[in-house]
Amino acid sequence: MINRLSRRSFARLFGTAVLAPTALATLSTTAQAEGTPSTPTARRFPQGFLWGSATASYQVEGAANEDGRGPSIWDTFSHTAGKTNNGDTGDIADDHYHRYKEDVQLMKALGLKTYRFSVAWPRVFPQGTGTPNPKGLDFYNRLVDELLANNIQPYCTLFHWDLPQALEDKGGWQSRDTSEAFANYAGYVAQHLSDRVKHFMTLNEMKSFVDIGYRDGRHAPGLTLSVDKVNQVRHHAVLAHGLGVQAIRAHAKPGVKVGLAENAEACAPIIETAEHIAAARKAMREENAGYLTAIMEGKYTDAYLAHHGANAPKFTVADMKAIGTPIDFVGLNNYTTTWVRADNSSSGYAVVPAPASYPHMMSPWLRVGPQGLYWGPKLIAEIWGFKEIYITENGASSTDTLTPDGHVYDSDRVMYLRNYLTQLHRAVSEGVPVKGYFCWSFMDNYEWADGYAYRFGLHYVDFQTQKRTPKLSAQFYKEVIARNGLA
Ligand code: PNW
């Protein structure tokens, strides 16, 4: 190609060289100076695309016992011997509770347009219900004000796994009352923040906290319940979402948008032919039947109910109506791809298992599959007609090390992000309505049961000194944001 085109028109077509070899660096300067056209060939994203980054309360805040915060199930779990890597807890984490101003300046330096954070329920309602703790909410008032003063749009998640321990003591997500308590809490926060926060997400990754926390026992509260009980917990989670959407709408200022951040399985055809694509579309509905499909359709699929038989969740018509309350946007947390092939079985598809040699990042579950960022949003937009989609999380764990001269060369994370964003670009250039992308995570933080050894940040954090250092991936992401694109 470069032989047939002049060097200058090559640069015009393919844009600048954030990611290209140094040989192209001079060309990129020319292209920038002349104003690279905003076309899909230039690998630009749509104008106004929201580049963001995400964190969650228990993973970054620390200040576990300050200003009246009550304990959460993660305090209990992480302080129980043998539950977390190295016995790590979120007591201090990134000390973001005290350093949020410094962190917002780092966000600004990166060029972030938006920041996704979560509110710690036990800060606002230390007992889960009852009397609110104004000092708890005040932290989020300060954070939101600081973000807005720096031109960064706040996106707020209401539940990112730190359930008040007082509610767990009364049955936690096994109890329907927790769904109701969540709605009250969500409505209260929306009432107080919605003059400034315009996007709320109800729950983060229902699939993760239900399956890992209540079935596998590797996350708080560390339970290994039977299938029927896990299914009921799952039902209470989607119900909490639905009741939460209604409560937010009832209490928020007009114009607020409500959605969720769910790690739906991103089903992708193993070979891009019509039969495998059709199989992936079927898989997308069925593999997410307990969560996103129930929320989008206000019912459990026949296959889901048949599969669980006597273990299926108990629910009422009113529950399903609440669960199906229309949402304004959907957030997809995506790290991996569920590869699907066409199959003669009654479902019409089969999930292709990963061989032992399948590449993954530092976290063994984090199997690399950038195509999820194309097929995930594309299929959910097709199936349910979504008009507003966000990638609310995407990122990678890597064995980051600080060099003696203070750099982190996380080339694997840069490669990961470039490949995933290339697939996301493929989606938006076909018109899939993805409006923004949040990189997980803004900085290294408390990676749940994996503790501090598993780093996902764009910023390296020295947990002894709390010093933050932008990694090579931060430099990469900053260029992507500045150019609104990949080239
Ligand atoms: C998500 N798995 O968690 C969460 O939303 C974040 O809080 C977390 O830090 C991030 O992804 C990276 O892990 C997951 O085992 C945790 O499949 C575990 C799994 C998936 C997602």
Coordinates of N, CA and C in Angstrom, one line a residue, residues 180-323:
E180 N -35.2 -4.5 48.3 CA -36.0 -3.3 48.7 C -35.1 -2.2 49.3
A181 N -34.2 -2.7 50.2 CA -33.2 -1.8 50.8 C -32.4 -1.1 49.8
F182 N -32.0 -1.9 48.8 CA -31.1 -1.3 47.8 C -31.9 -0.1 47.1
A183 N -33.1 -0.4 46.7 CA -33.9 0.6 46.0 C -34.0 1.9 46.9
N184 N -34.2 1.8 48.2 CA -34.3 3.0 49.0 C -33.0 3.7 49.0
Y185 N -31.9 3.0 49.2 CA -30.6 3.6 49.2 C -30.3 4.3 47.8
A186 N -30.6 3.6 46.7 CA -30.4 4.2 45.4 C -31.2 5.5 45.2
G187 N -32.4 5.4 45.6 CA -33.3 6.6 45.5 C -32.7 7.8 46.3
Y188 N -32.2 7.5 47.5 CA -31.7 8.5 48.3 C -30.4 9.2 47.7
V189 N -29.5 8.3 47.2 CA -28.3 8.9 46.6 C -28.7 9.7 45.3
A190 N -29.6 9.1 44.5 CA -30.0 9.9 43.3 C -30.6 11.2 43.6
Q191 N -31.4 11.2 44.7 CA -32.0 12.5 45.1 C -31.0 13.5 45.4
H192 N -29.9 13.1 46.0 CA -28.9 14.1 46.5 C -27.8 14.4 45.5
L193 N -27.5 13.5 44.6 CA -26.4 13.7 43.6 C -26.9 14.1 42.2
S194 N -28.2 13.9 41.9 CA -28.6 14.0 40.5 C -28.7 15.5 40.0
D195 N -28.5 16.5 40.9 CA -28.4 17.8 40.4 C -27.1 17.9 39.6
R196 N -26.1 17.0 39.8 CA -24.8 17.1 39.2 C -24.5 15.8 38.4
V197 N -24.9 14.7 38.9 CA -24.6 13.4 38.2 C -25.8 13.1 37.3
K198 N -25.5 12.8 36.1 CA -26.6 12.6 35.1 C -26.7 11.1 34.6
H199 N -25.8 10.3 35.0 CA -25.8 8.9 34.7 C -25.6 8.0 35.9
F200 N -26.6 7.2 36.2 CA -26.5 6.3 37.3 C -26.5 4.8 36.8
M201 N -25.7 4.0 37.4 CA -25.7 2.6 37.2 C -26.2 1.9 38.5
T202 N -27.1 1.0 38.4 CA -27.6 0.3 39.6 C -26.5 -0.6 40.2
L203 N -26.4 -1.8 39.6 CA -25.5 -2.8 40.2 C -24.3 -3.0 39.2
N204 N -23.2 -3.3 39.8 CA -22.0 -3.7 39.0 C -21.9 -5.3 38.9
E205 N -21.8 -5.8 37.8 CA -21.5 -7.2 37.6 C -22.3 -8.2 38.5
M206 N -23.6 -8.2 38.3 CA -24.4 -9.2 39.1 C -23.8 -10.6 39.0
K207 N -23.5 -10.9 37.7 CA -23.0 -12.3 37.5 C -21.8 -12.6 38.4
S208 N -20.9 -11.6 38.5 CA -19.7 -11.9 39.3 C -20.0 -12.0 40.8
F209 N -20.8 -11.0 41.3 CA -20.9 -11.1 42.8 C -21.8 -12.2 43.2
V210 N -22.8 -12.6 42.4 CA -23.6 -13.7 42.7 C -22.8 -15.0 42.6
D211 N -22.2 -15.2 41.4 CA -21.6 -16.5 41.2 C -20.3 -16.7 42.1
I212 N -19.5 -15.7 42.1 CA -18.2 -15.8 42.9 C -18.4 -15.7 44.4
G213 N -19.4 -14.9 44.8 CA -19.6 -14.7 46.2 C -20.6 -15.6 46.9
Y214 N -21.6 -16.1 46.1 CA -22.6 -17.0 46.8 C -22.6 -18.4 46.3
R215 N -21.9 -18.7 45.2 CA -21.8 -20.0 44.7 C -20.4 -20.6 44.9
D216 N -19.4 -19.9 44.4 CA -18.0 -20.4 44.5 C -17.4 -20.1 45.8
G217 N -17.8 -19.0 46.5 CA -17.3 -18.7 47.9 C -15.9 -18.0 47.8
R218 N -15.5 -17.6 46.7 CA -14.1 -17.0 46.6 C -14.2 -15.5 46.9
H219 N -15.4 -14.9 46.8 CA -15.6 -13.5 47.1 C -16.5 -13.4 48.3
A220 N -16.6 -12.2 48.9 CA -17.5 -12.0 50.0 C -19.0 -12.2 49.5
P221 N -19.8 -12.8 50.3 CA -19.6 -13.2 51.7 C -19.0 -14.6 51.8
G222 N -18.5 -15.2 50.8 CA -17.8 -16.5 50.9 C -18.7 -17.7 51.0
L223 N -19.9 -17.6 50.4 CA -20.9 -18.7 50.6 C -20.8 -19.7 49.4
T224 N -21.1 -20.9 49.6 CA -21.2 -21.9 48.6 C -22.6 -22.5 48.6
L225 N -23.6 -21.8 48.2 CA -25.0 -22.2 48.3 C -25.4 -23.2 47.3
S226 N -26.4 -23.9 47.5 CA -27.0 -24.9 46.5 C -27.6 -24.1 45.3
V227 N -27.8 -24.8 44.2 CA -28.2 -24.2 43.0 C -29.5 -23.4 43.2
D228 N -30.5 -24.0 43.9 CA -31.8 -23.3 44.0 C -31.6 -21.9 44.8
K229 N -30.7 -22.0 45.8 CA -30.5 -20.8 46.6 C -29.7 -19.7 45.8
V230 N -28.7 -20.2 45.0 CA -28.0 -19.2 44.1 C -28.9 -18.6 43.1
N231 N -29.9 -19.4 42.6 CA -30.8 -18.8 41.6 C -31.7 -17.8 42.3
Q232 N -32.0 -18.0 43.5 CA -32.9 -17.0 44.2 C -32.1 -15.7 44.5
V233 N -30.8 -15.9 44.9 CA -29.9 -14.7 45.1 C -29.9 -13.9 43.7
R234 N -29.7 -14.6 42.6 CA -29.6 -14.0 41.3 C -30.9 -13.2 41.0
H235 N -32.0 -13.9 41.4 CA -33.3 -13.2 41.2 C -33.4 -11.9 42.0
H236 N -32.9 -12.0 43.3 CA -33.0 -10.8 44.1 C -32.0 -9.7 43.6
A237 N -31.0 -10.1 42.9 CA -30.1 -9.1 42.3 C -30.8 -8.4 41.2
V238 N -31.4 -9.1 40.3 CA -32.0 -8.4 39.1 C -33.2 -7.6 39.6
L239 N -33.9 -8.2 40.6 CA -35.0 -7.4 41.2 C -34.5 -6.1 41.8
A240 N -33.4 -6.1 42.5 CA -32.8 -4.9 43.1 C -32.5 -3.9 42.0
H241 N -32.0 -4.4 40.9 CA -31.8 -3.5 39.8 C -33.1 -2.8 39.3
G242 N -34.1 -3.6 39.1 CA -35.4 -3.1 38.6 C -36.0 -2.1 39.6
L243 N -36.0 -2.5 40.8 CA -36.6 -1.6 41.9 C -35.8 -0.3 42.0
G244 N -34.5 -0.5 41.8 CA -33.5 0.6 41.9 C -33.8 1.6 40.8
V245 N -34.0 1.1 39.6 CA -34.3 2.0 38.4 C -35.5 2.8 38.7
Q246 N -36.5 2.2 39.3 CA -37.8 2.9 39.6 C -37.5 3.9 40.7
A247 N -36.8 3.6 41.7 CA -36.5 4.5 42.8 C -35.7 5.7 42.3
I248 N -34.7 5.4 41.5 CA -33.9 6.5 41.0 C -34.7 7.5 40.2
R249 N -35.6 6.9 39.3 CA -36.4 7.8 38.5 C -37.4 8.6 39.3
A250 N -37.8 8.0 40.4 CA -38.8 8.7 41.3 C -38.2 9.8 42.1
H251 N -36.9 9.7 42.3 CA -36.2 10.7 43.2 C -35.2 11.6 42.5
A252 N -34.8 11.3 41.3 CA -33.8 12.1 40.6 C -34.4 13.3 39.9
K253 N -33.5 14.2 39.7 CA -33.9 15.4 38.8 C -34.3 14.9 37.4
P254 N -35.1 15.6 36.7 CA -35.4 15.2 35.3 C -34.2 15.1 34.5
G255 N -34.2 14.2 33.5 CA -33.1 14.2 32.5 C -32.0 13.2 32.9
V256 N -32.1 12.6 34.1 CA -31.1 11.7 34.5 C -31.3 10.3 33.8
K257 N -30.2 9.7 33.4 CA -30.3 8.4 32.7 C -29.8 7.3 33.7
V258 N -30.5 6.2 33.5 CA -30.3 5.1 34.4 C -30.0 3.8 33.6
G259 N -29.0 3.1 34.1 CA -28.6 1.8 33.4 C -27.9 0.9 34.4
L260 N -27.1 0.1 34.0 CA -26.4 -0.9 34.9 C -25.0 -1.1 34.3
A261 N -24.2 -1.8 35.0 CA -22.9 -2.2 34.5 C -22.7 -3.7 34.7
E262 N -23.0 -4.4 33.6 CA -23.1 -5.9 33.7 C -22.0 -6.6 32.8
N263 N -21.4 -7.6 33.4 CA -20.5 -8.3 32.6 C -21.2 -9.5 31.9
A264 N -22.1 -9.0 30.9 CA -22.7 -10.0 30.1 C -21.7 -10.8 29.4
E265 N -22.0 -12.1 29.2 CA -21.1 -12.9 28.3 C -21.1 -12.3 26.9
A266 N -19.9 -11.9 26.4 CA -19.8 -11.4 25.1 C -19.6 -12.5 24.1
C267 N -20.7 -13.0 23.5 CA -20.6 -14.2 22.7 C -20.2 -13.8 21.3
A268 N -19.2 -14.5 20.8 CA -18.7 -14.1 19.4 C -18.6 -15.4 18.6
P269 N -18.8 -15.3 17.3 CA -18.7 -16.5 16.4 C -17.2 -16.8 16.3
I270 N -17.0 -18.1 16.4 CA -15.6 -18.6 16.4 C -15.0 -18.4 14.9
I271 N -15.9 -18.5 14.0 CA -15.6 -18.2 12.6 C -16.7 -17.2 12.1
E272 N -16.3 -16.2 11.4 CA -17.3 -15.2 11.0 C -18.1 -15.6 9.8
T273 N -18.9 -16.6 9.9 CA -19.8 -17.0 8.8 C -21.2 -16.9 9.3
A274 N -22.1 -16.9 8.4 CA -23.5 -16.7 8.8 C -24.0 -17.7 9.8
E275 N -23.6 -19.0 9.7 CA -24.2 -20.0 10.7 C -23.6 -19.7 12.1
H276 N -22.3 -19.4 12.2 CA -21.7 -19.2 13.5 C -22.2 -17.9 14.1
I277 N -22.4 -16.9 13.2 CA -22.9 -15.6 13.7 C -24.3 -15.8 14.3
A278 N -25.1 -16.5 13.6 CA -26.5 -16.8 14.1 C -26.4 -17.5 15.4
A279 N -25.5 -18.5 15.5 CA -25.3 -19.2 16.8 C -24.9 -18.2 17.9
A280 N -24.0 -17.3 17.6 CA -23.6 -16.4 18.6 C -24.7 -15.5 19.1
R281 N -25.6 -15.1 18.2 CA -26.8 -14.3 18.5 C -27.7 -15.1 19.5
K282 N -27.9 -16.4 19.2 CA -28.7 -17.2 20.1 C -28.0 -17.3 21.5
A283 N -26.8 -17.5 21.4 CA -26.0 -17.7 22.7 C -26.1 -16.5 23.6
M284 N -26.0 -15.3 22.9 CA -26.0 -14.1 23.6 C -27.3 -14.0 24.5
R285 N -28.4 -14.4 24.0 CA -29.6 -14.3 24.8 C -29.6 -15.4 25.9
E286 N -29.3 -16.6 25.5 CA -29.4 -17.7 26.5 C -28.3 -17.7 27.6
E287 N -27.1 -17.3 27.2 CA -26.0 -17.3 28.2 C -26.2 -16.2 29.2
N288 N -27.0 -15.2 28.8 CA -27.2 -14.1 29.8 C -28.7 -14.1 30.3
A289 N -29.3 -15.3 30.3 CA -30.7 -15.4 30.6 C -31.0 -15.0 32.0
G290 N -30.1 -15.3 32.9 CA -30.4 -14.9 34.3 C -30.3 -13.5 34.7
Y291 N -29.6 -12.7 33.8 CA -29.3 -11.3 34.1 C -29.8 -10.4 33.0
L292 N -29.0 -10.1 32.0 CA -29.4 -9.1 31.0 C -30.6 -9.4 30.3
T293 N -30.8 -10.7 29.9 CA -32.0 -11.0 29.1 C -33.2 -10.9 29.9
A294 N -33.2 -11.3 31.2 CA -34.3 -11.1 32.1 C -34.7 -9.6 32.2
I295 N -33.6 -8.8 32.3 CA -33.8 -7.3 32.5 C -34.4 -6.7 31.2
M296 N -33.9 -7.2 30.1 CA -34.3 -6.6 28.8 C -35.7 -7.1 28.4
E297 N -36.1 -8.3 28.8 CA -37.3 -8.9 28.3 C -38.4 -9.0 29.4
G298 N -38.0 -8.7 30.7 CA -38.9 -8.8 31.8 C -39.4 -10.2 32.0
K299 N -38.6 -11.2 31.6 CA -39.0 -12.6 31.8 C -37.8 -13.5 31.7
Y300 N -37.8 -14.6 32.4 CA -36.8 -15.6 32.2 C -37.1 -16.4 30.9
T301 N -36.1 -16.8 30.2 CA -36.4 -17.5 28.9 C -36.9 -18.9 29.3
D302 N -37.6 -19.5 28.4 CA -38.1 -20.9 28.6 C -37.0 -21.8 28.9
A303 N -35.9 -21.7 28.1 CA -34.8 -22.6 28.3 C -34.2 -22.5 29.7
Y304 N -34.1 -21.2 30.2 CA -33.5 -21.0 31.5 C -34.4 -21.7 32.6
L305 N -35.7 -21.5 32.5 CA -36.6 -22.1 33.5 C -36.6 -23.6 33.3
A306 N -36.5 -24.1 32.1 CA -36.5 -25.6 31.9 C -35.2 -26.2 32.4
H307 N -34.1 -25.5 32.1 CA -32.8 -26.0 32.6 C -32.8 -26.1 34.1
H308 N -33.3 -25.1 34.8 CA -33.2 -25.2 36.3 C -34.4 -26.0 36.9
G309 N -35.5 -26.2 36.2 CA -36.5 -27.0 36.7 C -36.9 -26.7 38.1
A310 N -36.9 -27.6 39.0 CA -37.3 -27.4 40.4 C -36.4 -26.4 41.1
N311 N -35.2 -26.1 40.6 CA -34.3 -25.2 41.2 C -34.5 -23.8 40.7
A312 N -35.4 -23.6 39.8 CA -35.6 -22.2 39.2 C -36.0 -21.2 40.3
P313 N -35.7 -20.0 40.2 CA -36.1 -19.0 41.2 C -37.6 -18.9 41.4
K314 N -38.0 -18.5 42.6 CA -39.4 -18.2 42.9 C -39.6 -16.7 42.6
F315 N -40.7 -16.4 41.9 CA -40.9 -15.0 41.5 C -42.4 -14.7 41.3
T316 N -42.7 -13.5 41.3 CA -44.1 -13.1 41.0 C -44.1 -12.3 39.7
V317 N -45.4 -12.1 39.2 CA -45.5 -11.4 38.0 C -45.0 -9.9 38.2
A318 N -45.3 -9.4 39.4 CA -44.9 -8.0 39.7 C -43.4 -7.9 39.7
D319 N -42.7 -9.0 40.3 CA -41.2 -9.0 40.2 C -40.7 -8.8 38.8
M320 N -41.3 -9.6 37.9 CA -40.8 -9.6 36.5 C -41.0 -8.3 35.9
K321 N -42.1 -7.7 36.2 CA -42.5 -6.4 35.6 C -41.4 -5.3 36.1
A322 N -41.1 -5.4 37.4 CA -40.1 -4.5 38.0 C -38.7 -4.7 37.3
I323 N -38.4 -6.0 37.2 CA -37.1 -6.3 36.6 C -37.0 -5.8 35.2

